[in-house]
Short mmCIF file of N, CA, C and O in Angstrom, two decimals:
data_model
loop_
_atom_site.label_atom_id
_atom_site.label_comp_id
_atom_site.label_asym_id
_atom_site.label_seq_id
_atom_site.Cartn_x
_atom_site.Cartn_y
_atom_site.Cartn_z
N ASP A 1 -0.77 -24.98 2.82
CA ASP A 1 -0.43 -23.55 2.34
C ASP A 1 -1.00 -22.66 2.88
O ASP A 1 -2.16 -22.88 2.86
N ILE A 2 -0.39 -21.77 3.17
CA ILE A 2 -1.26 -20.21 3.51
C ILE A 2 -1.11 -19.50 2.51
O ILE A 2 0.19 -19.28 2.12
N VAL A 3 -2.11 -18.59 1.97
CA VAL A 3 -1.98 -17.61 1.30
C VAL A 3 -2.46 -16.42 1.65
O VAL A 3 -3.71 -16.12 2.32
N PHE A 4 -1.72 -15.46 1.30
CA PHE A 4 -2.00 -13.63 1.65
C PHE A 4 -2.12 -13.15 0.25
O PHE A 4 -1.34 -13.20 -0.91
N ILE A 5 -3.28 -12.53 0.31
CA ILE A 5 -3.36 -11.62 -0.93
C ILE A 5 -3.66 -10.27 -0.68
O ILE A 5 -4.56 -10.05 0.08
N ALA A 6 -2.69 -9.68 -0.45
CA ALA A 6 -2.88 -7.68 -0.10
C ALA A 6 -3.40 -7.11 -1.38
O ALA A 6 -3.24 -7.52 -2.32
N GLY A 7 -3.82 -6.05 -0.58
CA GLY A 7 -4.17 -5.11 -1.65
C GLY A 7 -5.84 -5.11 -2.59
O GLY A 7 -5.89 -4.87 -3.72
N VAL A 8 -6.69 -6.00 -1.70
CA VAL A 8 -7.87 -6.42 -2.12
C VAL A 8 -8.96 -5.09 -2.41
O VAL A 8 -9.76 -5.45 -1.70
N VAL A 9 -8.29 -4.29 -3.13
CA VAL A 9 -9.30 -3.02 -3.07
C VAL A 9 -9.55 -2.60 -4.92
O VAL A 9 -8.78 -2.95 -5.75
N GLU A 10 -10.83 -2.05 -4.87
CA GLU A 10 -11.11 -1.44 -6.28
C GLU A 10 -10.00 -0.55 -6.88
O GLU A 10 -9.55 0.45 -5.85
N GLY A 11 -9.69 -0.99 -7.91
CA GLY A 11 -8.51 0.02 -8.53
C GLY A 11 -7.02 -0.84 -8.50
O GLY A 11 -6.41 -0.49 -9.26
N LEU A 12 -7.18 -1.78 -7.65
CA LEU A 12 -5.81 -2.90 -7.69
C LEU A 12 -6.22 -3.85 -8.04
O LEU A 12 -5.72 -4.95 -8.92
N ILE A 13 -7.74 -4.34 -7.54
CA ILE A 13 -7.84 -6.05 -7.86
C ILE A 13 -9.58 -5.82 -8.48
O ILE A 13 -10.03 -6.12 -6.83
N PRO A 14 -10.14 -5.86 -9.29
CA PRO A 14 -9.34 -5.70 -10.69
C PRO A 14 -8.48 -4.20 -10.84
O PRO A 14 -8.81 -3.17 -10.21
N CYS A 15 -7.75 -4.23 -11.95
CA CYS A 15 -7.10 -3.15 -11.86
C CYS A 15 -7.94 -1.80 -12.44
O CYS A 15 -8.75 -2.06 -13.38
N PHE A 16 -7.22 -0.61 -12.26
CA PHE A 16 -8.50 0.13 -12.50
C PHE A 16 -7.94 0.43 -13.60
O PHE A 16 -6.83 1.13 -14.25
N ARG A 17 -9.01 0.85 -14.88
CA ARG A 17 -8.67 1.24 -16.30
C ARG A 17 -9.95 1.70 -16.73
O ARG A 17 -11.24 1.98 -16.21
N GLU A 18 -9.99 3.03 -17.85
CA GLU A 18 -10.96 3.84 -18.00
C GLU A 18 -11.94 3.00 -18.16
O GLU A 18 -13.00 3.14 -17.86
N GLU A 19 -11.65 2.11 -19.42
CA GLU A 19 -12.92 1.35 -19.79
C GLU A 19 -12.44 -0.17 -19.80
O GLU A 19 -11.70 -0.57 -20.46
N ILE A 20 -12.59 -0.88 -18.49
CA ILE A 20 -12.56 -2.17 -18.36
C ILE A 20 -13.46 -2.97 -19.49
O ILE A 20 -14.65 -3.15 -19.27
N LYS A 21 -12.54 -3.80 -19.88
CA LYS A 21 -13.42 -4.81 -20.88
C LYS A 21 -14.14 -6.01 -20.15
O LYS A 21 -13.51 -6.42 -19.23
N ASP A 22 -15.46 -6.56 -20.57
CA ASP A 22 -15.72 -7.87 -20.37
C ASP A 22 -14.45 -8.74 -20.01
O ASP A 22 -14.40 -9.84 -18.77
N GLU A 23 -13.86 -9.18 -21.39
CA GLU A 23 -12.94 -10.12 -21.23
C GLU A 23 -11.70 -9.85 -20.26
O GLU A 23 -11.00 -11.05 -19.67
N LEU A 24 -11.41 -8.68 -20.10
CA LEU A 24 -10.39 -8.56 -19.16
C LEU A 24 -10.36 -8.65 -17.71
O LEU A 24 -9.95 -9.14 -16.87
N LEU A 25 -12.18 -7.86 -17.49
CA LEU A 25 -12.45 -8.16 -15.97
C LEU A 25 -12.45 -9.90 -15.56
O LEU A 25 -12.27 -10.14 -14.74
N GLU A 26 -12.98 -10.77 -16.72
CA GLU A 26 -12.56 -12.26 -16.49
C GLU A 26 -11.65 -12.67 -16.19
O GLU A 26 -11.48 -13.68 -15.44
N GLU A 27 -10.50 -12.45 -16.98
CA GLU A 27 -9.14 -12.87 -16.90
C GLU A 27 -8.63 -12.10 -15.27
O GLU A 27 -8.46 -13.12 -14.53
N GLU A 28 -8.91 -11.04 -15.00
CA GLU A 28 -8.66 -10.76 -13.89
C GLU A 28 -9.31 -11.63 -12.49
O GLU A 28 -8.72 -12.12 -11.39
N ARG A 29 -10.85 -11.81 -12.67
CA ARG A 29 -11.51 -12.44 -11.96
C ARG A 29 -10.96 -14.00 -11.77
O ARG A 29 -10.62 -14.80 -10.75
N ARG A 30 -10.51 -14.63 -12.93
CA ARG A 30 -9.92 -16.29 -13.14
C ARG A 30 -8.49 -15.99 -12.13
O ARG A 30 -8.20 -16.77 -11.59
N LEU A 31 -7.55 -15.02 -12.50
CA LEU A 31 -6.50 -15.11 -12.15
C LEU A 31 -6.69 -14.77 -10.31
O LEU A 31 -5.87 -15.72 -9.35
N PHE A 32 -7.77 -14.00 -10.08
CA PHE A 32 -7.86 -13.88 -8.42
C PHE A 32 -8.29 -15.33 -7.86
O PHE A 32 -7.85 -15.36 -6.62
N TYR A 33 -9.26 -16.04 -8.33
CA TYR A 33 -9.68 -17.13 -8.02
C TYR A 33 -8.60 -18.01 -8.02
O TYR A 33 -8.53 -19.23 -6.99
N MET A 34 -7.72 -18.12 -8.94
CA MET A 34 -6.71 -19.08 -8.64
C MET A 34 -5.67 -19.04 -7.71
O MET A 34 -5.07 -19.66 -7.09
N ALA A 35 -5.35 -17.31 -7.45
CA ALA A 35 -4.70 -17.31 -6.19
C ALA A 35 -5.24 -17.94 -5.04
O ALA A 35 -4.82 -18.38 -4.08
N MET A 36 -6.30 -17.43 -4.80
CA MET A 36 -7.39 -18.34 -3.46
C MET A 36 -7.31 -19.58 -3.74
O MET A 36 -7.01 -20.11 -2.39
N THR A 37 -7.48 -20.22 -4.37
CA THR A 37 -7.32 -21.83 -4.45
C THR A 37 -6.31 -22.68 -4.11
O THR A 37 -5.79 -24.03 -3.87
N ARG A 38 -4.99 -21.59 -4.13
CA ARG A 38 -3.58 -22.13 -3.75
C ARG A 38 -3.58 -22.45 -2.16
O ARG A 38 -2.63 -23.13 -1.88
N ALA A 39 -4.25 -21.83 -1.79
CA ALA A 39 -4.55 -21.98 -0.04
C ALA A 39 -4.72 -23.52 0.33
O ALA A 39 -5.97 -23.88 -0.22
N LYS A 40 -4.37 -23.85 1.00
CA LYS A 40 -4.50 -25.54 1.26
C LYS A 40 -5.39 -25.44 2.83
O LYS A 40 -6.15 -25.91 3.13
N TYR A 41 -4.55 -24.37 3.63
CA TYR A 41 -5.14 -24.08 5.07
C TYR A 41 -5.60 -23.04 5.54
O TYR A 41 -6.81 -23.12 6.01
N ASN A 42 -5.01 -21.88 5.32
CA ASN A 42 -5.50 -20.51 5.31
C ASN A 42 -5.40 -19.26 4.18
O ASN A 42 -4.64 -19.85 3.48
N LEU A 43 -6.25 -18.57 4.40
CA LEU A 43 -6.43 -17.84 3.16
C LEU A 43 -6.48 -16.38 3.65
O LEU A 43 -7.92 -16.15 4.47
N TYR A 44 -5.89 -15.32 3.56
CA TYR A 44 -6.11 -14.03 4.11
C TYR A 44 -6.35 -13.12 2.64
O TYR A 44 -5.00 -12.77 2.13
N LEU A 45 -7.15 -12.31 2.71
CA LEU A 45 -7.64 -11.07 1.87
C LEU A 45 -7.49 -9.90 2.68
O LEU A 45 -8.27 -9.69 3.70
N LEU A 46 -6.31 -9.17 2.30
CA LEU A 46 -5.81 -7.96 2.94
C LEU A 46 -6.55 -6.99 2.59
O LEU A 46 -5.93 -6.73 1.22
N THR A 47 -7.51 -6.00 2.86
CA THR A 47 -7.97 -5.10 2.36
C THR A 47 -8.17 -3.56 3.27
O THR A 47 -8.74 -3.46 4.32
N PRO A 48 -6.92 -2.50 3.42
CA PRO A 48 -6.90 -1.62 3.87
C PRO A 48 -8.35 -0.81 3.62
O PRO A 48 -8.93 -0.94 2.73
N LYS A 49 -8.40 0.08 4.84
CA LYS A 49 -9.33 1.00 4.27
C LYS A 49 -8.84 2.19 3.96
O LYS A 49 -9.74 3.06 3.48
N HIS A 50 -7.64 2.50 4.03
CA HIS A 50 -7.13 3.76 3.16
C HIS A 50 -5.81 3.40 2.46
O HIS A 50 -4.94 2.52 2.92
N ARG A 51 -5.42 3.95 1.45
CA ARG A 51 -4.10 3.63 0.59
C ARG A 51 -3.90 5.59 0.08
O ARG A 51 -4.27 5.80 -0.22
N TYR A 52 -2.55 5.81 0.51
CA TYR A 52 -2.09 6.80 0.10
C TYR A 52 -3.14 8.33 0.79
O TYR A 52 -3.36 8.94 0.33
N GLY A 53 -3.62 7.86 1.98
CA GLY A 53 -4.30 8.65 2.56
C GLY A 53 -6.07 8.98 2.04
O GLY A 53 -6.68 9.88 2.62
N LYS A 54 -6.32 8.05 1.08
CA LYS A 54 -7.57 8.29 0.53
C LYS A 54 -8.28 7.22 0.92
O LYS A 54 -7.75 5.88 0.82
N LYS A 55 -9.51 7.10 1.48
CA LYS A 55 -10.46 5.87 1.63
C LYS A 55 -10.58 5.20 0.57
O LYS A 55 -10.54 5.48 -0.82
N VAL A 56 -10.51 4.06 0.61
CA VAL A 56 -10.76 2.85 -0.59
C VAL A 56 -11.77 1.63 0.18
O VAL A 56 -11.94 1.70 0.96
N GLU A 57 -12.40 1.12 -1.39
CA GLU A 57 -13.23 0.32 -1.12
C GLU A 57 -12.65 -1.21 -1.39
O GLU A 57 -11.65 -1.20 -2.07
N ALA A 58 -13.53 -2.22 -0.46
CA ALA A 58 -12.64 -3.57 -0.95
C ALA A 58 -13.55 -3.87 -2.27
O ALA A 58 -14.38 -3.48 -3.23
N SER A 59 -12.51 -4.80 -2.99
CA SER A 59 -12.70 -5.32 -4.51
C SER A 59 -13.95 -5.74 -4.45
O SER A 59 -15.16 -6.62 -3.54
N ARG A 60 -14.66 -5.76 -5.64
CA ARG A 60 -15.80 -6.15 -6.14
C ARG A 60 -15.96 -7.64 -6.44
O ARG A 60 -16.60 -8.42 -5.67
N PHE A 61 -14.72 -8.32 -5.79
CA PHE A 61 -14.54 -9.92 -6.47
C PHE A 61 -14.93 -10.38 -4.96
O PHE A 61 -15.37 -11.21 -4.74
N ILE A 62 -14.61 -9.89 -3.62
CA ILE A 62 -15.14 -10.05 -2.34
C ILE A 62 -16.26 -10.22 -2.30
O ILE A 62 -16.81 -11.25 -1.83
N GLU A 63 -17.35 -9.22 -2.26
CA GLU A 63 -18.81 -8.85 -2.60
C GLU A 63 -19.21 -10.46 -3.55
O GLU A 63 -20.01 -11.26 -3.35
N GLU A 64 -18.62 -10.31 -4.48
CA GLU A 64 -18.97 -11.49 -5.71
C GLU A 64 -18.70 -12.99 -5.19
O GLU A 64 -19.52 -14.06 -4.99
N MET A 65 -17.79 -13.09 -3.97
CA MET A 65 -17.43 -14.14 -3.70
C MET A 65 -18.42 -14.61 -2.31
O MET A 65 -18.91 -15.79 -2.19
N PHE A 66 -18.89 -13.50 -1.55
CA PHE A 66 -19.73 -13.70 -0.63
C PHE A 66 -20.89 -13.99 -1.28
O PHE A 66 -21.93 -14.88 -0.49
N LEU A 67 -21.49 -13.52 -1.94
CA LEU A 67 -22.79 -13.81 -2.93
C LEU A 67 -22.93 -15.32 -3.17
O LEU A 67 -23.87 -15.97 -3.20
N TRP A 68 -21.67 -15.50 -3.98
CA TRP A 68 -21.51 -17.15 -4.32
C TRP A 68 -22.01 -17.84 -2.96
O TRP A 68 -22.39 -18.99 -3.09
N LEU A 69 -21.05 -17.59 -2.14
CA LEU A 69 -21.19 -18.38 -0.77
C LEU A 69 -22.20 -18.50 -0.27
O LEU A 69 -22.75 -19.86 -0.13
N ARG A 70 -23.04 -17.41 -0.47
CA ARG A 70 -24.14 -17.57 0.46
C ARG A 70 -25.32 -18.43 -0.54
O ARG A 70 -26.29 -18.97 -0.42
N ALA A 71 -25.36 -18.21 -1.59
CA ALA A 71 -25.92 -19.13 -2.65
C ALA A 71 -25.84 -20.46 -2.75
O ALA A 71 -27.11 -21.41 -2.70
N THR A 72 -24.65 -21.02 -2.27
CA THR A 72 -24.18 -22.15 -2.11
C THR A 72 -24.41 -22.94 -1.05
O THR A 72 -25.10 -23.90 -1.40
N GLN A 73 -24.26 -22.28 -0.15
CA GLN A 73 -25.06 -22.60 1.52
C GLN A 73 -26.56 -22.89 1.28
O GLN A 73 -27.10 -23.39 1.69
N ASN A 74 -27.35 -21.69 0.42
CA ASN A 74 -28.75 -22.01 0.77
C ASN A 74 -29.19 -23.47 -0.11
O ASN A 74 -30.10 -23.59 0.07
N LYS A 75 -28.24 -23.35 -1.44
CA LYS A 75 -28.85 -24.74 -1.67
C LYS A 75 -28.67 -26.19 -1.05
O LYS A 75 -29.32 -26.89 -1.32
N ASP A 76 -27.40 -25.82 -0.44
CA ASP A 76 -27.20 -27.15 0.35
C ASP A 76 -28.12 -27.03 1.57
O ASP A 76 -28.67 -28.44 1.96
N SER A 77 -28.75 -25.86 2.19
CA SER A 77 -29.49 -26.46 3.23
C SER A 77 -31.15 -26.64 2.49
O SER A 77 -31.62 -27.36 3.25
N LEU A 78 -31.04 -26.38 1.55
CA LEU A 78 -32.56 -26.78 0.87
C LEU A 78 -32.10 -28.12 0.51
O LEU A 78 -33.44 -29.05 0.99
N ALA A 79 -31.35 -28.52 -0.09
CA ALA A 79 -31.19 -30.05 -0.57
C ALA A 79 -31.18 -30.95 1.00
O ALA A 79 -31.73 -31.76 0.82
N ARG A 80 -30.79 -30.60 1.75
CA ARG A 80 -30.93 -31.42 3.25
C ARG A 80 -32.22 -31.27 3.91
O ARG A 80 -32.61 -32.47 4.28
N LYS A 81 -33.29 -30.41 3.71
CA LYS A 81 -34.40 -30.24 3.80
C LYS A 81 -35.05 -31.20 3.24
O LYS A 81 -36.65 -31.74 3.79
N LEU A 82 -35.02 -31.80 1.87
CA LEU A 82 -35.38 -32.32 1.30
C LEU A 82 -35.14 -34.08 1.47
O LEU A 82 -36.17 -34.72 1.69
#
């Protein structure tokens, strides 16, 4: 299956709130993860540069995902060297 997740920007994913509580942030992170795991063949994360004429930033979840992937790859490469 192919999954598209549109609007992966701060303020939408996770949803902007004045004070976002840790448990709400974790719930949004879990839902984002669940959406990504539905992809069997291709996953497309769509992040616009502008929204309603204003510049937007990619969701913090994308950066977290890349950090996790790098850490995982580093562990795998260390294990292969041993």
